Amino acid sequence: MHLDIWLLLGASLVLCAIVAVRLSHRAGLPTLLAYMGIGLFMGEGGPFPIEFHDARLAETLGLAALVLILAEGGITTDWRHVRPSVPAALAVSTIGTLISILVVGFAAIWLLDMDWRLAFLLAAVLAPTDAAAVFSVLRRLPLPSRLSGLLEAESGFNDAPVVIVVVTLSTTAAMPDLLELGGIMVYELIAGGVIGFLIGRFGAYALRSVALPASGLYPIAVLSLSIGSYGAAAQLHASGFMAVYVSALVLGNSRLPHRPATRGFAEGVGWLAQIGVFVMLGLLASPSDLPGQIVPALVIGFILLLVARPLSVMLPTLGFGLTLGEKLFASWAGLRGAVPIVLATIPMVERVPGSETLFAIVFNIVVVFTLLQGPTLPLAARLCRLKDDEEARELGVEAAPLEQLHAELLEVRVPSDSRLNGVEIFELRLPQGASVTLIVRDGGSFVPEPTTALQTGDTLLVVTTDQVRDAAERRLRAVSRRGKLAGWFGETGM
């Protein structure tokens, strides 16, 4: 097939996927269902059958896509938002994952009469929640910050331990030494986290110190550092998934030039990775094999949803101060997506007996229970009496370095629900060394007076020295949340 035909088909596929995003958002569904549907439509049994049965290629491309999705998740995650929830998220990602594997594994042995190896492979593959599904659905719901932070951080952390278990079970026919496996897991997770942190800090320092000739290079550099941390960790036999998420989290929350542009670029790459991996997995699935595994999928899916997931949330979070409603919602919101299906290709590559059956069961579970859980999350939030605890939407602050002047230019847009509306310039009380130099309003621009009142939709250009840059941004965020009297409420901003 000629290049022009491939480009036309590829562009048409991406445009169809973008339209599917809109439809999925209206229905409250993760977009993965639409993408996999496109893959199934284009695969065997469809009107334009494309044969794709290369499990090894699917594994390689799938893992690469997961790296990009995790990098996007880390870059776009607000550390201030998830920081209080990190200890609970780590507990759920490790202890909770182990609980889920044990419950589902023994259930598969008892209820489906599975071989122990295949049963625990199935349990391990289904243990992690999916970062793409969680980010695409939960970020649209008004949830308490500690709960949404827990779910976001868990989906970023739990891929790493599960990959270790799945690879071990796929390559070893005998029962693994649990003590040795635990030691390997601890080393890989800690080493991966340290490597990711160091690369993230080094990258942030380098990008602040070196003035790149074009703003478009900053997003590319940030994403490259995050992806590179995966390779560096893998070379040291550490967890690449932990490294890429931690490094992306550090870089995404560092004081970097053009940070909003970097977030936007990462989101675009993440969307492309999601489209590619889900369409590919739809192509890999054989529609003729799926109906025969629907009953085992329903049995294991309900065990996972109603027993394993609640236990893996309730027990590890004891003592973390979560309410019963928050725990119940977290149990229901354990969305599965690309991660389990990609992990299900690893036993296929290693030619584990029954791996094709395992893949069909996992595929059915992801489709059926995404349809069940995704649209019902808003109702679940209401039944659990959850509501957003944020008072105002956060400001988006774009920073451009003025290297020779040792200063920065901040671009701040006043959102619709911000208490900056009506505040006069002098009432901002920005620190010495920071000043609002220009206001863009209704298509025009002007230099403000001290008594100029800000309005919703205004874009402010704030010039600040390096020394007071953080303090100026903290003050702007504080006034946006609490108004001109933010200091009286003890509001310090970031």
Short mmCIF file of C-alpha atoms in Angstrom, two decimals:
data_model
loop_
_atom_site.label_atom_id
_atom_site.label_comp_id
_atom_site.label_asym_id
_atom_site.label_seq_id
_atom_site.Cartn_x
_atom_site.Cartn_y
_atom_site.Cartn_z
CA MET A 1 0.00 0.00 0.00
CA HIS A 2 1.34 3.44 -0.91
CA LEU A 3 2.37 6.01 1.68
CA ASP A 4 -0.44 8.40 0.71
CA ILE A 5 -3.04 5.72 1.40
CA TRP A 6 -1.51 4.91 4.79
CA LEU A 7 -1.41 8.60 5.73
CA LEU A 8 -5.03 9.05 4.68
CA LEU A 9 -6.13 6.00 6.69
CA GLY A 10 -4.08 7.06 9.71
CA ALA A 11 -5.44 10.60 9.69
CA SER A 12 -9.00 9.34 9.25
CA LEU A 13 -8.54 6.94 12.15
CA VAL A 14 -7.27 9.68 14.46
CA LEU A 15 -10.12 12.01 13.47
CA CYS A 16 -12.67 9.24 14.12
CA ALA A 17 -11.05 8.68 17.52
CA ILE A 18 -11.32 12.41 18.32
CA VAL A 19 -15.04 12.33 17.48
CA ALA A 20 -15.35 9.24 19.68
CA VAL A 21 -13.82 11.20 22.58
CA ARG A 22 -16.64 13.72 22.36
CA LEU A 23 -19.31 11.03 22.31
CA SER A 24 -17.67 9.12 25.18
CA HIS A 25 -17.47 12.24 27.35
CA ARG A 26 -21.17 12.87 26.89
CA ALA A 27 -21.95 9.29 27.94
CA GLY A 28 -19.49 9.39 30.85
CA LEU A 29 -17.52 6.46 29.44
CA PRO A 30 -13.76 6.05 29.22
CA THR A 31 -12.70 6.53 25.62
CA LEU A 32 -10.99 3.14 25.59
CA LEU A 33 -14.28 1.47 24.63
CA ALA A 34 -14.62 3.57 21.49
CA TYR A 35 -11.00 2.97 20.49
CA MET A 36 -11.20 -0.79 21.02
CA GLY A 37 -14.47 -0.79 19.08
CA ILE A 38 -12.67 0.85 16.16
CA GLY A 39 -9.98 -1.84 16.38
CA LEU A 40 -12.53 -4.65 16.42
CA PHE A 41 -14.37 -3.06 13.48
CA MET A 42 -11.15 -2.91 11.47
CA GLY A 43 -9.99 -6.37 12.53
CA GLU A 44 -11.00 -9.86 11.46
CA GLY A 45 -14.72 -10.19 11.00
CA GLY A 46 -15.15 -6.52 10.07
CA PRO A 47 -15.93 -5.05 6.65
CA PHE A 48 -12.24 -4.12 6.14
CA PRO A 49 -10.46 -7.03 7.82
CA ILE A 50 -6.90 -6.33 8.92
CA GLU A 51 -5.19 -9.43 10.25
CA PHE A 52 -3.01 -8.75 13.27
CA HIS A 53 -1.87 -11.66 15.46
CA ASP A 54 1.65 -10.62 16.48
CA ALA A 55 1.50 -10.80 20.29
CA ARG A 56 5.16 -9.88 20.66
CA LEU A 57 4.76 -6.68 18.64
CA ALA A 58 1.56 -5.90 20.55
CA GLU A 59 3.42 -6.35 23.84
CA THR A 60 6.27 -4.05 22.75
CA LEU A 61 4.01 -1.32 21.39
CA GLY A 62 1.63 -1.65 24.31
CA LEU A 63 4.36 -1.24 26.92
CA ALA A 64 5.75 1.74 24.98
CA ALA A 65 2.30 3.32 24.96
CA LEU A 66 1.96 2.73 28.71
CA VAL A 67 5.26 4.57 29.24
CA LEU A 68 3.87 7.58 27.35
CA ILE A 69 0.55 7.42 29.21
CA LEU A 70 2.32 7.27 32.58
CA ALA A 71 4.59 10.16 31.57
CA GLU A 72 1.55 12.23 30.62
CA GLY A 73 -0.15 11.30 33.88
CA GLY A 74 2.86 12.37 35.95
CA ILE A 75 3.38 15.63 34.05
CA THR A 76 -0.28 16.66 34.36
CA THR A 77 -0.70 15.60 38.01
CA ASP A 78 -0.67 18.43 40.54
CA TRP A 79 1.72 17.36 43.33
CA ARG A 80 0.00 19.65 45.84
CA HIS A 81 -3.21 17.81 45.04
CA VAL A 82 -1.90 14.25 45.45
CA ARG A 83 0.81 14.73 48.10
CA PRO A 84 -1.45 14.12 51.14
CA SER A 85 -2.71 10.92 49.52
CA VAL A 86 0.65 9.40 48.52
CA PRO A 87 1.13 7.19 51.65
CA ALA A 88 -2.37 5.71 51.24
CA ALA A 89 -1.83 5.32 47.49
CA LEU A 90 1.43 3.44 48.05
CA ALA A 91 -0.30 1.15 50.55
CA VAL A 92 -3.12 0.37 48.10
CA SER A 93 -0.62 -0.06 45.22
CA THR A 94 1.44 -2.66 47.11
CA ILE A 95 -0.52 -4.30 49.95
CA GLY A 96 -3.82 -3.81 48.13
CA THR A 97 -2.41 -5.31 44.94
CA LEU A 98 -1.24 -8.39 46.85
CA ILE A 99 -4.69 -8.78 48.45
CA SER A 100 -6.39 -8.50 45.06
CA ILE A 101 -4.09 -11.10 43.50
CA LEU A 102 -4.68 -13.58 46.31
CA VAL A 103 -8.48 -13.18 46.33
CA VAL A 104 -8.94 -13.36 42.55
CA GLY A 105 -6.34 -16.12 42.15
CA PHE A 106 -7.94 -18.46 44.66
CA ALA A 107 -11.40 -17.62 43.29
CA ALA A 108 -10.28 -18.60 39.77
CA ILE A 109 -8.84 -21.88 41.06
CA TRP A 110 -11.97 -22.71 43.05
CA LEU A 111 -14.75 -21.42 40.77
CA LEU A 112 -13.22 -21.93 37.31
CA ASP A 113 -10.99 -24.93 38.10
CA MET A 114 -7.98 -23.12 36.63
CA ASP A 115 -4.39 -24.24 36.88
CA TRP A 116 -2.72 -22.31 39.71
CA ARG A 117 -0.26 -20.57 37.37
CA LEU A 118 -2.92 -19.35 34.96
CA ALA A 119 -5.23 -18.38 37.85
CA PHE A 120 -2.65 -16.15 39.53
CA LEU A 121 -1.56 -14.73 36.18
CA LEU A 122 -5.17 -13.74 35.57
CA ALA A 123 -5.35 -12.22 39.05
CA ALA A 124 -2.10 -10.29 38.61
CA VAL A 125 -3.06 -8.98 35.18
CA LEU A 126 -6.37 -7.66 36.58
CA ALA A 127 -4.89 -6.13 39.74
CA PRO A 128 -3.80 -2.67 38.48
CA THR A 129 -6.17 0.16 37.73
CA ASP A 130 -5.59 1.99 34.47
CA ALA A 131 -4.05 5.46 34.49
CA ALA A 132 -5.65 6.52 31.19
CA ALA A 133 -9.14 5.44 32.29
CA VAL A 134 -8.79 7.02 35.75
CA PHE A 135 -7.45 10.34 34.43
CA SER A 136 -10.05 10.61 31.64
CA VAL A 137 -13.06 9.92 33.88
CA LEU A 138 -12.25 10.96 37.45
CA ARG A 139 -10.77 14.37 36.57
CA ARG A 140 -14.25 15.34 35.33
CA LEU A 141 -15.91 14.50 38.66
CA PRO A 142 -16.13 16.91 41.62
CA LEU A 143 -14.42 14.76 44.29
CA PRO A 144 -12.61 15.54 47.55
CA SER A 145 -8.97 16.27 46.75
CA ARG A 146 -7.59 13.52 48.99
CA LEU A 147 -9.81 10.91 47.29
CA SER A 148 -9.07 11.95 43.71
CA GLY A 149 -5.41 12.28 44.67
CA LEU A 150 -5.45 8.72 46.05
CA LEU A 151 -6.99 7.28 42.88
CA GLU A 152 -4.65 9.20 40.56
CA ALA A 153 -1.51 8.30 42.50
CA GLU A 154 -2.57 4.66 42.84
CA SER A 155 -3.08 4.32 39.08
CA GLY A 156 0.41 5.73 38.54
CA PHE A 157 2.14 3.55 41.15
CA ASN A 158 0.46 0.15 40.81
CA ASP A 159 1.71 -0.77 37.33
CA ALA A 160 5.26 -1.31 38.60
CA PRO A 161 4.70 -4.12 41.15
CA VAL A 162 2.21 -5.94 38.93
CA VAL A 163 4.59 -6.06 35.95
CA ILE A 164 7.17 -7.80 38.17
CA VAL A 165 4.63 -10.45 39.23
CA VAL A 166 3.30 -11.03 35.70
CA VAL A 167 6.77 -11.41 34.19
CA THR A 168 7.85 -13.78 36.98
CA LEU A 169 4.78 -16.01 36.60
CA SER A 170 5.05 -15.97 32.79
CA THR A 171 8.70 -17.04 32.69
CA THR A 172 8.75 -19.50 35.61
CA ALA A 173 6.71 -22.69 35.51
CA ALA A 174 7.41 -23.54 39.18
CA MET A 175 6.01 -21.74 42.21
CA PRO A 176 8.24 -18.69 42.75
CA ASP A 177 10.04 -18.13 46.03
CA LEU A 178 7.73 -15.56 47.65
CA LEU A 179 10.48 -14.12 49.88
CA GLU A 180 12.80 -13.68 46.91
CA LEU A 181 10.01 -12.20 44.81
CA GLY A 182 9.20 -9.75 47.62
CA GLY A 183 12.83 -8.69 47.86
CA ILE A 184 13.07 -8.12 44.11
CA MET A 185 9.88 -6.11 44.17
CA VAL A 186 11.06 -3.87 47.02
CA TYR A 187 14.41 -3.23 45.32
CA GLU A 188 12.90 -2.48 41.92
CA LEU A 189 10.26 -0.12 43.29
CA ILE A 190 12.65 1.84 45.54
CA ALA A 191 15.44 1.94 42.95
CA GLY A 192 13.01 2.98 40.21
CA GLY A 193 11.59 5.75 42.37
CA VAL A 194 15.06 7.06 43.28
CA ILE A 195 16.25 7.01 39.65
CA GLY A 196 13.11 8.80 38.49
CA PHE A 197 13.45 11.42 41.23
CA LEU A 198 17.11 12.11 40.45
CA ILE A 199 16.52 12.38 36.69
CA GLY A 200 13.52 14.63 37.30
CA ARG A 201 15.45 16.98 39.60
CA PHE A 202 18.48 17.08 37.31
CA GLY A 203 16.28 17.74 34.28
CA ALA A 204 14.38 20.53 36.02
CA TYR A 205 17.65 22.21 37.08
CA ALA A 206 19.09 21.90 33.57
CA LEU A 207 16.00 23.31 31.86
CA ARG A 208 15.94 26.29 34.25
CA SER A 209 19.63 26.96 33.66
CA VAL A 210 19.80 26.62 29.87
CA ALA A 211 17.87 28.99 27.63
CA LEU A 212 16.59 26.95 24.70
CA PRO A 213 16.21 28.83 21.39
CA ALA A 214 12.53 27.89 20.89
CA SER A 215 9.67 27.42 23.35
CA GLY A 216 8.59 24.23 21.56
CA LEU A 217 11.79 22.50 22.65
CA TYR A 218 10.88 22.58 26.36
CA PRO A 219 7.95 20.11 26.10
CA ILE A 220 10.06 17.77 23.98
CA ALA A 221 12.90 17.89 26.50
CA VAL A 222 10.59 17.19 29.46
CA LEU A 223 8.95 14.20 27.77
CA SER A 224 12.33 12.86 26.62
CA LEU A 225 13.71 13.03 30.16
CA SER A 226 10.68 11.13 31.48
CA ILE A 227 10.93 8.43 28.82
CA GLY A 228 14.70 8.22 29.27
CA SER A 229 14.23 7.50 32.98
CA TYR A 230 12.40 4.29 32.01
CA GLY A 231 15.38 3.07 29.99
CA ALA A 232 17.88 4.11 32.66
CA ALA A 233 15.99 2.25 35.37
CA ALA A 234 15.56 -0.85 33.22
CA GLN A 235 19.31 -0.96 32.56
CA LEU A 236 19.87 -1.05 36.34
CA HIS A 237 17.22 -3.79 36.76
CA ALA A 238 14.89 -1.35 38.51
CA SER A 239 11.24 -0.57 37.79
CA GLY A 240 11.04 1.53 34.65
CA PHE A 241 7.34 2.26 35.21
CA MET A 242 8.01 3.67 38.66
CA ALA A 243 10.91 5.72 37.30
CA VAL A 244 8.97 7.25 34.42
CA TYR A 245 6.00 8.22 36.62
CA VAL A 246 8.14 9.73 39.39
CA SER A 247 10.40 11.65 36.99
CA ALA A 248 7.37 12.99 35.10
CA LEU A 249 5.76 13.96 38.40
CA VAL A 250 8.89 15.87 39.48
CA LEU A 251 9.30 17.61 36.12
CA GLY A 252 5.61 18.45 35.78
CA ASN A 253 5.59 20.15 39.18
CA SER A 254 8.93 21.96 38.90
CA ARG A 255 9.22 25.67 38.15
CA LEU A 256 9.92 25.30 34.44
CA PRO A 257 9.52 27.74 31.55
CA HIS A 258 6.38 27.23 29.45
CA ARG A 259 4.90 24.73 31.90
CA PRO A 260 1.29 24.94 30.60
CA ALA A 261 2.57 24.37 27.06
CA THR A 262 4.47 21.32 28.31
CA ARG A 263 1.32 19.95 29.92
CA GLY A 264 -0.63 20.50 26.71
CA PHE A 265 2.02 18.73 24.63
CA ALA A 266 2.11 15.79 27.06
CA GLU A 267 -1.67 15.49 26.94
CA GLY A 268 -1.59 15.38 23.14
CA VAL A 269 1.06 12.64 23.14
CA GLY A 270 -0.92 10.76 25.79
CA TRP A 271 -4.05 10.88 23.64
CA LEU A 272 -2.15 9.53 20.63
CA ALA A 273 -0.71 6.73 22.77
CA GLN A 274 -4.20 5.82 24.02
CA ILE A 275 -5.64 5.80 20.51
CA GLY A 276 -2.81 3.66 19.20
CA VAL A 277 -2.75 1.07 21.97
CA PHE A 278 -6.51 0.58 22.23
CA VAL A 279 -7.03 0.29 18.48
CA MET A 280 -4.13 -2.17 18.33
CA LEU A 281 -5.59 -4.27 21.14
CA GLY A 282 -8.93 -4.29 19.35
CA LEU A 283 -7.15 -5.58 16.25
CA LEU A 284 -5.36 -8.26 18.28
CA ALA A 285 -8.57 -9.63 19.80
CA SER A 286 -10.42 -12.36 17.93
CA PRO A 287 -14.19 -11.64 18.06
CA SER A 288 -14.93 -15.34 17.58
CA ASP A 289 -13.06 -16.21 20.80
CA LEU A 290 -14.71 -13.60 23.04
CA PRO A 291 -18.30 -14.93 23.47
CA GLY A 292 -17.06 -18.30 24.76
CA GLN A 293 -15.32 -16.63 27.71
CA ILE A 294 -18.09 -14.23 28.75
CA VAL A 295 -19.30 -16.41 31.66
CA PRO A 296 -15.83 -16.85 33.24
CA ALA A 297 -15.27 -13.12 32.69
CA LEU A 298 -18.49 -12.22 34.53
CA VAL A 299 -17.63 -14.55 37.42
CA ILE A 300 -14.11 -13.19 37.89
CA GLY A 301 -15.20 -9.62 37.16
CA PHE A 302 -17.80 -9.61 39.93
CA ILE A 303 -15.36 -11.24 42.36
CA LEU A 304 -12.88 -8.48 41.50
CA LEU A 305 -15.46 -5.68 41.77
CA LEU A 306 -17.41 -6.79 44.83
CA VAL A 307 -14.79 -8.65 46.91
CA ALA A 308 -11.17 -8.18 45.85
CA ARG A 309 -11.26 -4.44 45.10
CA PRO A 310 -13.13 -3.44 48.30
CA LEU A 311 -10.74 -5.53 50.44
CA SER A 312 -7.71 -4.10 48.62
CA VAL A 313 -8.93 -0.59 49.45
CA MET A 314 -10.47 -1.04 52.91
CA LEU A 315 -7.62 -2.92 54.60
CA PRO A 316 -4.54 -0.96 53.40
CA THR A 317 -6.18 2.41 54.11
CA LEU A 318 -6.95 1.70 57.77
CA GLY A 319 -5.61 4.59 59.81
CA PHE A 320 -5.40 7.06 56.90
CA GLY A 321 -8.55 8.96 57.84
CA LEU A 322 -10.68 8.12 54.82
CA THR A 323 -14.43 8.05 55.41
CA LEU A 324 -16.52 4.98 54.63
CA GLY A 325 -18.07 6.82 51.66
CA GLU A 326 -14.63 7.62 50.24
CA LYS A 327 -13.51 4.01 50.61
CA LEU A 328 -16.69 2.70 48.97
CA PHE A 329 -16.28 5.08 46.04
CA ALA A 330 -12.59 4.17 45.65
CA SER A 331 -13.66 0.52 45.56
CA TRP A 332 -16.18 1.17 42.78
CA ALA A 333 -13.82 3.48 40.85
CA GLY A 334 -11.09 0.88 40.27
CA LEU A 335 -11.31 1.18 36.49
CA ARG A 336 -9.46 -1.32 34.30
CA GLY A 337 -8.31 -0.45 30.80
CA ALA A 338 -5.25 -0.84 28.61
CA VAL A 339 -2.92 -2.01 31.37
CA PRO A 340 -4.58 -5.41 32.03
CA ILE A 341 -4.97 -6.14 28.30
CA VAL A 342 -1.36 -5.18 27.53
CA LEU A 343 -0.13 -7.28 30.45
CA ALA A 344 -2.21 -10.20 29.14
CA THR A 345 0.02 -10.23 26.03
CA ILE A 346 3.10 -11.13 28.13
CA PRO A 347 1.94 -14.75 28.82
CA MET A 348 1.03 -15.03 25.12
CA VAL A 349 4.56 -14.06 24.10
CA GLU A 350 6.02 -16.55 26.60
CA ARG A 351 3.63 -19.23 25.27
CA VAL A 352 2.08 -19.98 28.63
CA PRO A 353 -0.58 -22.72 28.19
CA GLY A 354 -4.05 -21.15 28.21
CA SER A 355 -2.78 -17.62 27.59
CA GLU A 356 -5.22 -17.08 24.68
CA THR A 357 -8.10 -17.93 27.01
CA LEU A 358 -6.67 -15.54 29.61
CA PHE A 359 -6.51 -12.74 27.02
CA ALA A 360 -10.16 -13.28 26.00
CA ILE A 361 -11.31 -13.26 29.64
CA VAL A 362 -9.41 -10.05 30.40
CA PHE A 363 -10.70 -8.35 27.25
CA ASN A 364 -14.30 -9.21 28.18
CA ILE A 365 -13.84 -8.01 31.75
CA VAL A 366 -12.43 -4.65 30.65
CA VAL A 367 -15.27 -4.03 28.19
CA VAL A 368 -18.18 -5.23 30.35
CA PHE A 369 -17.11 -3.65 33.63
CA THR A 370 -16.06 -0.38 32.05
CA LEU A 371 -19.60 -0.18 30.68
CA LEU A 372 -20.91 -0.94 34.18
CA GLN A 373 -18.65 1.30 36.26
CA GLY A 374 -17.88 4.29 34.02
CA PRO A 375 -21.39 5.76 33.57
CA THR A 376 -22.36 5.07 37.21
CA LEU A 377 -19.46 6.95 38.84
CA PRO A 378 -21.39 10.27 39.19
CA LEU A 379 -24.26 8.38 40.84
CA ALA A 380 -21.80 6.54 43.10
CA ALA A 381 -20.28 9.88 44.15
CA ARG A 382 -23.72 11.21 45.08
CA LEU A 383 -24.68 8.05 46.98
CA CYS A 384 -21.40 8.21 48.90
CA ARG A 385 -22.13 11.90 49.68
CA LEU A 386 -18.92 13.15 48.11
CA LYS A 387 -18.34 16.69 46.90
CA ASP A 388 -15.46 18.80 45.67
CA ASP A 389 -13.59 20.61 48.46
CA GLU A 390 -11.91 23.13 46.14
CA GLU A 391 -13.25 26.67 46.47
CA ALA A 392 -12.05 28.02 43.11
CA ARG A 393 -10.47 26.71 40.01
CA GLU A 394 -6.69 26.99 40.02
CA LEU A 395 -5.04 29.66 37.91
CA GLY A 396 -3.10 28.65 34.84
CA VAL A 397 0.22 30.47 34.99
CA GLU A 398 2.50 30.43 31.93
CA ALA A 399 6.13 31.40 32.50
CA ALA A 400 8.64 32.61 29.92
CA PRO A 401 12.25 33.17 31.04
CA LEU A 402 13.97 36.55 30.56
CA GLU A 403 17.46 35.15 30.95
CA GLN A 404 19.60 38.25 30.60
CA LEU A 405 17.43 40.22 33.03
CA HIS A 406 17.24 37.41 35.61
CA ALA A 407 13.48 37.78 35.51
CA GLU A 408 10.37 35.97 34.27
CA LEU A 409 7.20 36.99 32.50
CA LEU A 410 4.08 35.36 33.93
CA GLU A 411 0.91 35.12 31.88
CA VAL A 412 -2.16 34.76 34.11
CA ARG A 413 -5.74 34.37 32.90
CA VAL A 414 -8.57 35.17 35.35
CA PRO A 415 -11.00 32.16 35.28
CA SER A 416 -14.76 32.49 35.63
CA ASP A 417 -14.95 31.32 39.25
CA SER A 418 -11.91 33.23 40.51
CA ARG A 419 -12.13 35.84 43.28
CA LEU A 420 -9.63 37.96 41.39
CA ASN A 421 -12.71 39.39 39.66
CA GLY A 422 -13.21 42.91 41.02
CA VAL A 423 -9.85 43.08 42.82
CA GLU A 424 -7.91 46.28 42.09
CA ILE A 425 -4.24 46.09 41.13
CA PHE A 426 -2.95 47.63 44.36
CA GLU A 427 -5.03 45.14 46.37
CA LEU A 428 -3.03 42.25 44.92
CA ARG A 429 -0.14 43.30 47.17
CA LEU A 430 2.44 41.53 45.04
CA PRO A 431 5.91 41.27 46.59
CA GLN A 432 8.57 43.87 45.86
CA GLY A 433 10.07 43.01 42.48
CA ALA A 434 6.81 41.87 40.85
CA SER A 435 4.43 44.09 38.89
CA VAL A 436 1.39 43.77 36.61
CA THR A 437 2.67 45.47 33.44
CA LEU A 438 -0.17 44.82 30.97
CA ILE A 439 -3.78 43.66 30.89
CA VAL A 440 -5.36 42.10 27.80
CA ARG A 441 -9.15 42.55 27.81
CA ASP A 442 -11.79 42.11 25.09
CA GLY A 443 -9.23 41.90 22.33
CA GLY A 444 -7.35 45.03 23.42
CA SER A 445 -4.50 45.72 25.82
CA PHE A 446 -3.58 48.53 28.20
CA VAL A 447 -1.18 49.38 31.01
CA PRO A 448 -3.15 49.26 34.27
CA GLU A 449 -3.36 51.92 36.96
CA PRO A 450 -3.11 50.93 40.65
CA THR A 451 -6.91 51.30 40.90
CA THR A 452 -7.71 49.24 37.78
CA ALA A 453 -10.17 46.46 38.71
CA LEU A 454 -9.59 43.01 37.27
CA GLN A 455 -12.37 41.25 35.37
CA THR A 456 -13.20 37.67 34.50
CA GLY A 457 -11.42 36.70 31.28
CA ASP A 458 -8.59 39.21 31.72
CA THR A 459 -5.07 38.08 30.87
CA LEU A 460 -2.39 39.65 33.06
CA LEU A 461 1.27 39.97 32.13
CA VAL A 462 3.30 40.01 35.34
CA VAL A 463 7.04 40.71 35.27
CA THR A 464 8.88 39.36 38.31
CA THR A 465 12.47 38.84 39.38
CA ASP A 466 13.74 35.31 39.91
CA GLN A 467 13.92 35.84 43.67
CA VAL A 468 10.23 36.66 44.16
CA ARG A 469 8.74 34.62 41.32
CA ASP A 470 7.38 31.87 43.59
CA ALA A 471 6.05 34.35 46.14
CA ALA A 472 4.24 36.32 43.40
CA GLU A 473 2.58 33.16 42.06
CA ARG A 474 1.59 32.06 45.56
CA ARG A 475 -0.02 35.44 46.21
CA LEU A 476 -1.96 35.38 42.93
CA ARG A 477 -3.27 31.89 43.64
CA ALA A 478 -4.23 32.86 47.19
CA VAL A 479 -6.24 35.89 46.05
CA SER A 480 -7.87 33.79 43.32
CA ARG A 481 -9.09 31.35 45.98
CA ARG A 482 -9.95 33.65 48.90
CA GLY A 483 -10.14 37.18 47.51
CA LYS A 484 -8.32 40.33 48.52
CA LEU A 485 -8.48 39.38 52.22
CA ALA A 486 -6.67 36.07 51.68
CA GLY A 487 -4.05 36.98 54.27
CA TRP A 488 -6.70 37.36 56.97
CA PHE A 489 -7.81 33.77 56.36
CA GLY A 490 -4.27 32.48 56.75
CA GLU A 491 -4.17 31.65 53.02
CA THR A 492 -0.57 31.34 51.86
CA GLY A 493 -1.25 30.13 48.32
CA MET A 494 0.74 27.19 46.97
#
